[in-house]
Amino acid sequence: MPALNHKPEEMTEGYPEGTYSFKITSIDFPWEFNSGNIGMRLVFDVWNKKGVGFTAYENIVTSLASVNWKLKQFCDSVGLDFDDPNLASEHFQSKEGRAKFERKPDSKWLKVDSYLPIDAPGELDEAVVPVNDPGSVAGAIDAEDVPF
């Protein structure tokens, strides 16, 4: 994974929207959100094939059936079975996946728009898999392509 020494003081317009790989580095569960709902508060290391890397934060509500679609999409992205009756927050630790990140109008910050299934075809146009993955394309990144 690229180093995260990206010199944020040089970033004036935020990171580019697109497909990024992510690795879950921290999970707080149960977490009570301002709305009073319970869920997981996640921290990701995020990167793309151009070597752009940053930290992202994501909240997934687990206490409302109406938003289970997001948890299911997230499970599919990291290779976990949403229907597993023994699924626990610690099963997500250090898992990796891919997501499409978008920016709200007038915002510098990216947020997850959708999580991509682990077997989604043709979605590696911007994201890369980790270097330790046997099928990795990350080794093909030239050092001069990394902006830091």
Short mmCIF file of C-alpha atoms in Angstrom, two decimals:
data_model
loop_
_atom_site.label_atom_id
_atom_site.label_comp_id
_atom_site.label_asym_id
_atom_site.label_seq_id
_atom_site.Cartn_x
_atom_site.Cartn_y
_atom_site.Cartn_z
CA MET A 1 0.00 0.00 0.00
CA PRO A 2 1.33 3.49 -0.76
CA ALA A 3 2.63 5.58 2.11
CA LEU A 4 0.23 8.18 3.41
CA ASN A 5 2.77 11.05 3.45
CA HIS A 6 0.80 12.96 0.82
CA LYS A 7 1.59 16.56 1.87
CA PRO A 8 -1.99 17.67 2.51
CA GLU A 9 -0.95 21.33 2.57
CA GLU A 10 -0.42 21.02 -1.21
CA MET A 11 -3.94 19.69 -1.81
CA THR A 12 -6.25 22.59 -2.63
CA GLU A 13 -9.20 20.90 -4.31
CA GLY A 14 -9.36 17.61 -2.43
CA TYR A 15 -8.70 14.13 -3.72
CA PRO A 16 -10.12 13.03 -7.08
CA GLU A 17 -13.44 11.22 -7.12
CA GLY A 18 -13.30 7.62 -8.28
CA THR A 19 -12.80 4.03 -7.30
CA TYR A 20 -10.42 3.40 -4.42
CA SER A 21 -9.20 0.35 -2.55
CA PHE A 22 -9.56 0.47 1.22
CA LYS A 23 -8.40 -1.41 4.30
CA ILE A 24 -10.28 -1.24 7.59
CA THR A 25 -7.85 -0.07 10.27
CA SER A 26 -10.19 0.65 13.17
CA ILE A 27 -13.72 -0.27 14.27
CA ASP A 28 -15.71 1.19 17.14
CA PHE A 29 -18.78 -0.92 17.96
CA PRO A 30 -21.21 -0.37 19.42
CA TRP A 31 -21.12 3.32 18.56
CA GLU A 32 -24.02 5.64 19.28
CA PHE A 33 -24.46 8.26 16.57
CA ASN A 34 -25.92 11.73 17.18
CA SER A 35 -29.22 10.39 15.84
CA GLY A 36 -29.34 7.90 18.70
CA ASN A 37 -28.89 4.95 16.36
CA ILE A 38 -26.27 2.28 17.02
CA GLY A 39 -23.72 1.11 14.49
CA MET A 40 -20.07 0.78 13.53
CA ARG A 41 -17.70 3.71 13.26
CA LEU A 42 -14.94 2.71 10.84
CA VAL A 43 -11.56 4.12 9.85
CA PHE A 44 -10.08 3.17 6.45
CA ASP A 45 -6.72 3.54 4.77
CA VAL A 46 -7.68 4.36 1.18
CA TRP A 47 -5.57 4.42 -2.00
CA ASN A 48 -5.77 4.32 -5.80
CA LYS A 49 -3.43 3.15 -8.57
CA LYS A 50 -1.89 6.60 -8.86
CA GLY A 51 -0.56 6.35 -5.32
CA VAL A 52 -3.07 8.81 -3.88
CA GLY A 53 -3.72 7.71 -0.32
CA PHE A 54 -5.72 9.14 2.56
CA THR A 55 -7.67 8.18 5.66
CA ALA A 56 -11.46 7.98 5.44
CA TYR A 57 -14.12 7.65 8.11
CA GLU A 58 -17.38 5.79 7.61
CA ASN A 59 -20.44 5.18 9.75
CA ILE A 60 -22.67 2.17 9.23
CA VAL A 61 -25.90 2.04 11.22
CA THR A 62 -26.72 -1.51 12.31
CA SER A 63 -29.78 -0.85 14.47
CA LEU A 64 -32.25 0.03 11.68
CA ALA A 65 -33.57 -2.57 9.24
CA SER A 66 -34.23 0.19 6.69
CA VAL A 67 -30.48 0.74 6.18
CA ASN A 68 -29.36 -2.89 6.20
CA TRP A 69 -28.75 -2.50 2.46
CA LYS A 70 -25.59 -0.52 3.29
CA LEU A 71 -24.28 -3.18 5.69
CA LYS A 72 -25.03 -5.88 3.10
CA GLN A 73 -23.21 -3.92 0.39
CA PHE A 74 -20.27 -3.43 2.77
CA CYS A 75 -20.18 -7.16 3.63
CA ASP A 76 -20.19 -8.06 -0.09
CA SER A 77 -17.27 -5.68 -0.65
CA VAL A 78 -15.02 -7.25 1.98
CA GLY A 79 -16.02 -10.88 1.40
CA LEU A 80 -18.19 -11.45 4.47
CA ASP A 81 -21.58 -13.17 4.52
CA PHE A 82 -24.29 -10.71 5.56
CA ASP A 83 -26.62 -13.64 6.35
CA ASP A 84 -24.15 -15.28 8.77
CA PRO A 85 -25.97 -15.32 12.14
CA ASN A 86 -22.57 -15.11 13.90
CA LEU A 87 -21.35 -12.03 11.98
CA ALA A 88 -19.59 -9.72 14.44
CA SER A 89 -17.87 -6.35 14.14
CA GLU A 90 -14.43 -7.90 14.78
CA HIS A 91 -14.80 -9.94 11.57
CA PHE A 92 -14.36 -6.69 9.63
CA GLN A 93 -10.97 -5.78 11.17
CA SER A 94 -8.20 -5.51 8.55
CA LYS A 95 -10.53 -6.54 5.71
CA GLU A 96 -9.99 -4.92 2.34
CA GLY A 97 -12.38 -3.91 -0.39
CA ARG A 98 -13.16 -1.28 -3.02
CA ALA A 99 -15.56 1.64 -3.03
CA LYS A 100 -16.62 4.51 -5.24
CA PHE A 101 -15.93 7.82 -3.54
CA GLU A 102 -17.77 11.00 -4.50
CA ARG A 103 -17.76 14.60 -3.31
CA LYS A 104 -20.80 16.59 -2.25
CA PRO A 105 -21.14 19.97 -3.99
CA ASP A 106 -18.97 22.67 -2.39
CA SER A 107 -17.05 20.11 -0.31
CA LYS A 108 -13.36 19.25 -0.34
CA TRP A 109 -14.00 15.87 1.26
CA LEU A 110 -14.82 12.56 -0.40
CA LYS A 111 -17.34 10.13 1.00
CA VAL A 112 -18.28 6.58 0.09
CA ASP A 113 -21.00 6.55 -2.54
CA SER A 114 -21.14 2.76 -2.85
CA TYR A 115 -19.16 -0.33 -1.99
CA LEU A 116 -18.17 -2.61 -4.87
CA PRO A 117 -18.69 -6.35 -4.66
CA ILE A 118 -15.47 -8.27 -4.13
CA ASP A 119 -15.92 -9.97 -7.53
CA ALA A 120 -17.08 -6.90 -9.50
CA PRO A 121 -15.70 -7.15 -13.05
CA GLY A 122 -14.02 -4.22 -14.70
CA GLU A 123 -13.91 -2.04 -11.61
CA LEU A 124 -10.12 -1.94 -11.19
CA ASP A 125 -9.66 1.00 -13.53
CA GLU A 126 -8.57 3.29 -10.69
CA ALA A 127 -8.22 1.06 -7.64
CA VAL A 128 -5.46 -1.42 -7.01
CA VAL A 129 -5.24 -4.48 -4.86
CA PRO A 130 -2.68 -4.67 -2.04
CA VAL A 131 0.92 -5.59 -2.84
CA ASN A 132 0.69 -8.71 -0.65
CA ASP A 133 -2.16 -10.08 -2.81
CA PRO A 134 -0.83 -12.82 -5.15
CA GLY A 135 -2.92 -11.44 -8.03
CA SER A 136 -1.83 -7.87 -7.32
CA VAL A 137 -1.28 -5.29 -10.01
CA ALA A 138 0.17 -2.92 -7.42
CA GLY A 139 3.72 -3.93 -8.27
CA ALA A 140 3.19 -2.48 -11.73
CA ILE A 141 3.03 1.08 -10.35
CA ASP A 142 6.10 3.06 -11.33
CA ALA A 143 7.73 5.15 -8.62
CA GLU A 144 7.40 8.29 -10.76
CA ASP A 145 3.60 7.79 -10.84
CA VAL A 146 3.41 8.24 -7.07
CA PRO A 147 2.88 11.94 -6.31
CA PHE A 148 4.83 11.92 -3.01
#
